[in-house]
Amino acid sequence: MARICVYLGSREGNSPAFRQATNKLGHTLAERGHTLVYGGARIGLMGELANSVLEAGGDVIGVMPEHLVEREQAHFGLSELIRVRNMHERKATMAANADAFIALPGGIGTFEELFEIWTWGYLGLHEKPMGLLNIDEFYSPLLTFLDSTVSHGFLASATRDMLLDASTSNELLDALEAQLQY
């Protein structure tokens, strides 16, 4: 099956819905036979997702720069932990090891990773599907803003449509799987 790269927070957020939906995504990825590719941490939603995939019998590939192994608390129980030199190499390695991308709630790092991979798709550097899991309406303000950029003429509808969104793991995975190119 596919290798799905997930961008998400190294914090848990303040709603139990974030943790619950992250666990659901992890179990669903494993049940569907997908491999998780993510940032390699054992804390926050990152650790929650990795643990849920592993508990469900799935494979997990983590990618972490050496300087963050202690700060982000690397998860050493993964199927594979790839250590890289810096953040640029981390993102490139995650992208090279992925067939599709999902963003869950997170902070500035999650947003940066999401927008970079979306830009790479727009520029034709990849044709991999990508989407947001809109847990507890977390991404609704962003989606409204993105739609506004289309109506103001700064973003083409086709570019906006590249970024899928759904409120459940199954809906989002169905949409991504429909676009996967194996």
mmCIF file of C-alpha atoms in Angstrom:
data_model
loop_
_atom_site.group_PDB
_atom_site.id
_atom_site.type_symbol
_atom_site.label_atom_id
_atom_site.label_comp_id
_atom_site.label_asym_id
_atom_site.label_seq_id
_atom_site.Cartn_x
_atom_site.Cartn_y
_atom_site.Cartn_z
ATOM 1 C CA MET A 1 0.000 0.000 0.000
ATOM 2 C CA ALA A 2 0.980 3.655 0.256
ATOM 3 C CA ARG A 3 3.381 5.565 2.456
ATOM 4 C CA ILE A 4 1.446 8.467 3.940
ATOM 5 C CA CYS A 5 3.395 11.433 5.313
ATOM 6 C CA VAL A 6 1.578 13.157 8.167
ATOM 7 C CA TYR A 7 2.466 16.615 9.423
ATOM 8 C CA LEU A 8 1.211 17.314 12.948
ATOM 9 C CA GLY A 9 2.002 18.885 16.275
ATOM 10 C CA SER A 10 4.625 17.911 18.799
ATOM 11 C CA ARG A 11 2.063 19.210 21.303
ATOM 12 C CA GLU A 12 -1.334 17.658 22.003
ATOM 13 C CA GLY A 13 -3.458 20.789 21.809
ATOM 14 C CA ASN A 14 -6.197 21.557 24.302
ATOM 15 C CA SER A 15 -9.067 19.460 22.951
ATOM 16 C CA PRO A 16 -9.443 15.708 23.546
ATOM 17 C CA ALA A 17 -10.846 15.547 19.995
ATOM 18 C CA PHE A 18 -7.345 16.073 18.586
ATOM 19 C CA ARG A 19 -5.944 13.046 20.387
ATOM 20 C CA GLN A 20 -8.974 10.873 19.603
ATOM 21 C CA ALA A 21 -8.935 11.674 15.893
ATOM 22 C CA THR A 22 -5.159 11.194 15.754
ATOM 23 C CA ASN A 23 -5.544 7.722 17.272
ATOM 24 C CA LYS A 24 -8.326 6.933 14.812
ATOM 25 C CA LEU A 25 -6.149 8.001 11.883
ATOM 26 C CA GLY A 26 -3.275 5.847 13.141
ATOM 27 C CA HIS A 27 -5.431 2.752 13.447
ATOM 28 C CA THR A 28 -7.048 3.402 10.083
ATOM 29 C CA LEU A 29 -3.674 3.834 8.353
ATOM 30 C CA ALA A 30 -2.498 0.498 9.751
ATOM 31 C CA GLU A 31 -5.772 -1.288 8.983
ATOM 32 C CA ARG A 32 -5.576 -0.124 5.363
ATOM 33 C CA GLY A 33 -1.972 -1.331 5.098
ATOM 34 C CA HIS A 34 -0.379 2.106 4.785
ATOM 35 C CA THR A 35 2.993 3.047 6.253
ATOM 36 C CA LEU A 36 3.223 6.239 8.292
ATOM 37 C CA VAL A 37 6.016 8.685 7.506
ATOM 38 C CA TYR A 38 6.328 11.510 10.039
ATOM 39 C CA GLY A 39 8.768 13.679 11.997
ATOM 40 C CA GLY A 40 9.954 10.974 14.394
ATOM 41 C CA ALA A 41 8.963 12.398 17.810
ATOM 42 C CA ARG A 42 7.467 10.436 20.696
ATOM 43 C CA ILE A 43 5.675 13.433 22.214
ATOM 44 C CA GLY A 44 2.450 15.293 21.430
ATOM 45 C CA LEU A 45 0.201 14.273 18.589
ATOM 46 C CA MET A 46 3.291 13.031 16.753
ATOM 47 C CA GLY A 47 3.943 10.371 19.379
ATOM 48 C CA GLU A 48 0.249 9.582 19.659
ATOM 49 C CA LEU A 49 -0.008 8.897 15.939
ATOM 50 C CA ALA A 50 3.124 6.761 15.771
ATOM 51 C CA ASN A 51 2.042 4.706 18.776
ATOM 52 C CA SER A 52 -1.453 4.124 17.393
ATOM 53 C CA VAL A 53 -0.066 2.910 14.044
ATOM 54 C CA LEU A 54 2.386 0.589 15.830
ATOM 55 C CA GLU A 55 -0.305 -0.721 18.203
ATOM 56 C CA ALA A 56 -2.459 -1.600 15.198
ATOM 57 C CA GLY A 57 0.417 -3.536 13.610
ATOM 58 C CA GLY A 58 1.482 -0.921 11.065
ATOM 59 C CA ASP A 59 4.889 0.347 10.018
ATOM 60 C CA VAL A 60 6.227 3.767 10.968
ATOM 61 C CA ILE A 61 9.146 5.674 9.469
ATOM 62 C CA GLY A 62 10.325 8.690 11.468
ATOM 63 C CA VAL A 63 12.672 11.364 10.121
ATOM 64 C CA MET A 64 14.497 13.652 12.530
ATOM 65 C CA PRO A 65 17.493 15.976 12.375
ATOM 66 C CA GLU A 66 20.272 15.162 14.816
ATOM 67 C CA HIS A 67 19.881 18.507 16.605
ATOM 68 C CA LEU A 68 16.249 17.663 17.441
ATOM 69 C CA VAL A 69 16.716 14.088 18.651
ATOM 70 C CA GLU A 70 16.751 15.238 22.274
ATOM 71 C CA ARG A 71 14.605 18.389 21.968
ATOM 72 C CA GLU A 72 11.730 16.671 20.147
ATOM 73 C CA GLN A 73 12.347 13.455 22.037
ATOM 74 C CA ALA A 74 12.931 10.963 19.241
ATOM 75 C CA HIS A 75 10.791 7.833 19.206
ATOM 76 C CA PHE A 76 13.175 4.867 19.247
ATOM 77 C CA GLY A 77 10.444 2.213 18.956
ATOM 78 C CA LEU A 78 9.666 2.888 15.296
ATOM 79 C CA SER A 79 10.021 0.518 12.369
ATOM 80 C CA GLU A 80 12.713 2.917 11.156
ATOM 81 C CA LEU A 81 14.155 6.204 12.426
ATOM 82 C CA ILE A 82 16.077 8.130 9.783
ATOM 83 C CA ARG A 83 18.490 10.700 11.208
ATOM 84 C CA VAL A 84 19.301 13.636 8.961
ATOM 85 C CA ARG A 85 21.492 16.739 9.223
ATOM 86 C CA ASN A 86 18.924 19.548 9.150
ATOM 87 C CA MET A 87 15.302 20.572 8.631
ATOM 88 C CA HIS A 88 15.670 20.920 4.851
ATOM 89 C CA GLU A 89 16.930 17.358 4.627
ATOM 90 C CA ARG A 90 14.143 16.210 6.950
ATOM 91 C CA LYS A 91 11.409 17.647 4.753
ATOM 92 C CA ALA A 92 13.010 16.369 1.558
ATOM 93 C CA THR A 93 13.466 12.892 3.054
ATOM 94 C CA MET A 94 9.873 12.777 4.282
ATOM 95 C CA ALA A 95 8.603 13.871 0.858
ATOM 96 C CA ALA A 96 10.801 11.363 -0.978
ATOM 97 C CA ASN A 97 9.478 8.557 1.241
ATOM 98 C CA ALA A 98 5.801 9.513 0.819
ATOM 99 C CA ASP A 99 3.084 8.769 -1.705
ATOM 100 C CA ALA A 100 0.584 11.221 -0.155
ATOM 101 C CA PHE A 101 0.438 13.892 2.546
ATOM 102 C CA ILE A 102 -1.927 14.721 5.406
ATOM 103 C CA ALA A 103 -1.851 17.646 7.813
ATOM 104 C CA LEU A 104 -3.400 17.305 11.260
ATOM 105 C CA PRO A 105 -3.592 20.110 13.816
ATOM 106 C CA GLY A 106 -0.229 21.569 14.695
ATOM 107 C CA GLY A 107 1.698 24.792 14.943
ATOM 108 C CA ILE A 108 4.116 26.758 12.856
ATOM 109 C CA GLY A 109 6.174 23.719 11.789
ATOM 110 C CA THR A 110 3.075 21.884 10.576
ATOM 111 C CA PHE A 111 1.921 24.918 8.614
ATOM 112 C CA GLU A 112 5.351 25.401 7.045
ATOM 113 C CA GLU A 113 5.548 21.748 5.978
ATOM 114 C CA LEU A 114 2.014 21.788 4.565
ATOM 115 C CA PHE A 115 2.484 24.950 2.544
ATOM 116 C CA GLU A 116 5.861 23.851 1.234
ATOM 117 C CA ILE A 117 4.601 20.486 -0.014
ATOM 118 C CA TRP A 118 1.533 22.161 -1.527
ATOM 119 C CA THR A 119 3.805 24.675 -3.287
ATOM 120 C CA TRP A 120 5.982 21.834 -4.568
ATOM 121 C CA GLY A 121 2.854 20.217 -6.022
ATOM 122 C CA TYR A 122 1.767 23.494 -7.601
ATOM 123 C CA LEU A 123 5.218 23.864 -9.190
ATOM 124 C CA GLY A 124 4.996 20.342 -10.618
ATOM 125 C CA LEU A 125 7.739 18.903 -8.407
ATOM 126 C CA HIS A 126 5.369 16.085 -7.389
ATOM 127 C CA GLU A 127 1.897 14.812 -8.241
ATOM 128 C CA LYS A 128 1.090 13.314 -4.860
ATOM 129 C CA PRO A 129 -2.283 13.924 -3.226
ATOM 130 C CA MET A 130 -2.467 16.030 -0.074
ATOM 131 C CA GLY A 131 -5.146 16.919 2.389
ATOM 132 C CA LEU A 132 -6.139 18.341 5.739
ATOM 133 C CA LEU A 133 -7.868 16.369 8.470
ATOM 134 C CA ASN A 134 -10.140 19.084 9.823
ATOM 135 C CA ILE A 135 -10.447 17.831 13.390
ATOM 136 C CA ASP A 136 -12.886 19.788 15.534
ATOM 137 C CA GLU A 137 -13.021 22.553 12.861
ATOM 138 C CA PHE A 138 -9.310 23.314 13.469
ATOM 139 C CA TYR A 139 -8.638 24.121 9.808
ATOM 140 C CA SER A 140 -11.999 25.777 9.022
ATOM 141 C CA PRO A 141 -10.640 29.354 9.337
ATOM 142 C CA LEU A 142 -7.734 28.445 7.046
ATOM 143 C CA LEU A 143 -10.054 26.844 4.496
ATOM 144 C CA THR A 144 -12.216 29.980 4.514
ATOM 145 C CA PHE A 145 -9.116 32.108 4.006
ATOM 146 C CA LEU A 146 -7.898 29.898 1.137
ATOM 147 C CA ASP A 147 -11.283 30.152 -0.553
ATOM 148 C CA SER A 148 -11.036 33.933 -0.097
ATOM 149 C CA THR A 149 -7.675 33.984 -1.886
ATOM 150 C CA VAL A 150 -9.421 32.349 -4.851
ATOM 151 C CA SER A 151 -12.255 34.885 -4.863
ATOM 152 C CA HIS A 152 -9.710 37.730 -4.653
ATOM 153 C CA GLY A 153 -7.777 36.384 -7.632
ATOM 154 C CA PHE A 154 -4.561 35.355 -5.860
ATOM 155 C CA LEU A 155 -5.061 31.589 -6.057
ATOM 156 C CA ALA A 156 -6.427 29.561 -8.952
ATOM 157 C CA SER A 157 -9.354 27.263 -8.206
ATOM 158 C CA ALA A 158 -7.353 24.311 -9.532
ATOM 159 C CA THR A 159 -4.549 25.064 -7.072
ATOM 160 C CA ARG A 160 -7.010 25.348 -4.178
ATOM 161 C CA ASP A 161 -8.599 22.051 -5.239
ATOM 162 C CA MET A 162 -5.232 20.290 -4.922
ATOM 163 C CA LEU A 163 -5.607 20.528 -1.132
ATOM 164 C CA LEU A 164 -8.295 18.061 -0.093
ATOM 165 C CA ASP A 165 -10.046 18.308 3.248
ATOM 166 C CA ALA A 166 -12.310 16.104 5.340
ATOM 167 C CA SER A 167 -13.455 15.843 8.934
ATOM 168 C CA THR A 168 -12.898 12.083 9.345
ATOM 169 C CA SER A 169 -9.963 9.769 8.703
ATOM 170 C CA ASN A 170 -11.968 7.480 6.453
ATOM 171 C CA GLU A 171 -13.261 10.321 4.279
ATOM 172 C CA LEU A 172 -9.812 11.828 3.848
ATOM 173 C CA LEU A 173 -8.091 8.506 3.176
ATOM 174 C CA ASP A 174 -10.782 7.572 0.636
ATOM 175 C CA ALA A 175 -10.144 10.857 -1.201
ATOM 176 C CA LEU A 176 -6.356 10.467 -1.092
ATOM 177 C CA GLU A 177 -6.456 6.817 -2.147
ATOM 178 C CA ALA A 178 -8.638 7.745 -5.140
ATOM 179 C CA GLN A 179 -5.805 10.006 -6.351
ATOM 180 C CA LEU A 180 -2.804 7.807 -5.483
ATOM 181 C CA GLN A 181 -0.508 6.897 -8.352
ATOM 182 C CA TYR A 182 1.284 3.659 -7.534
#
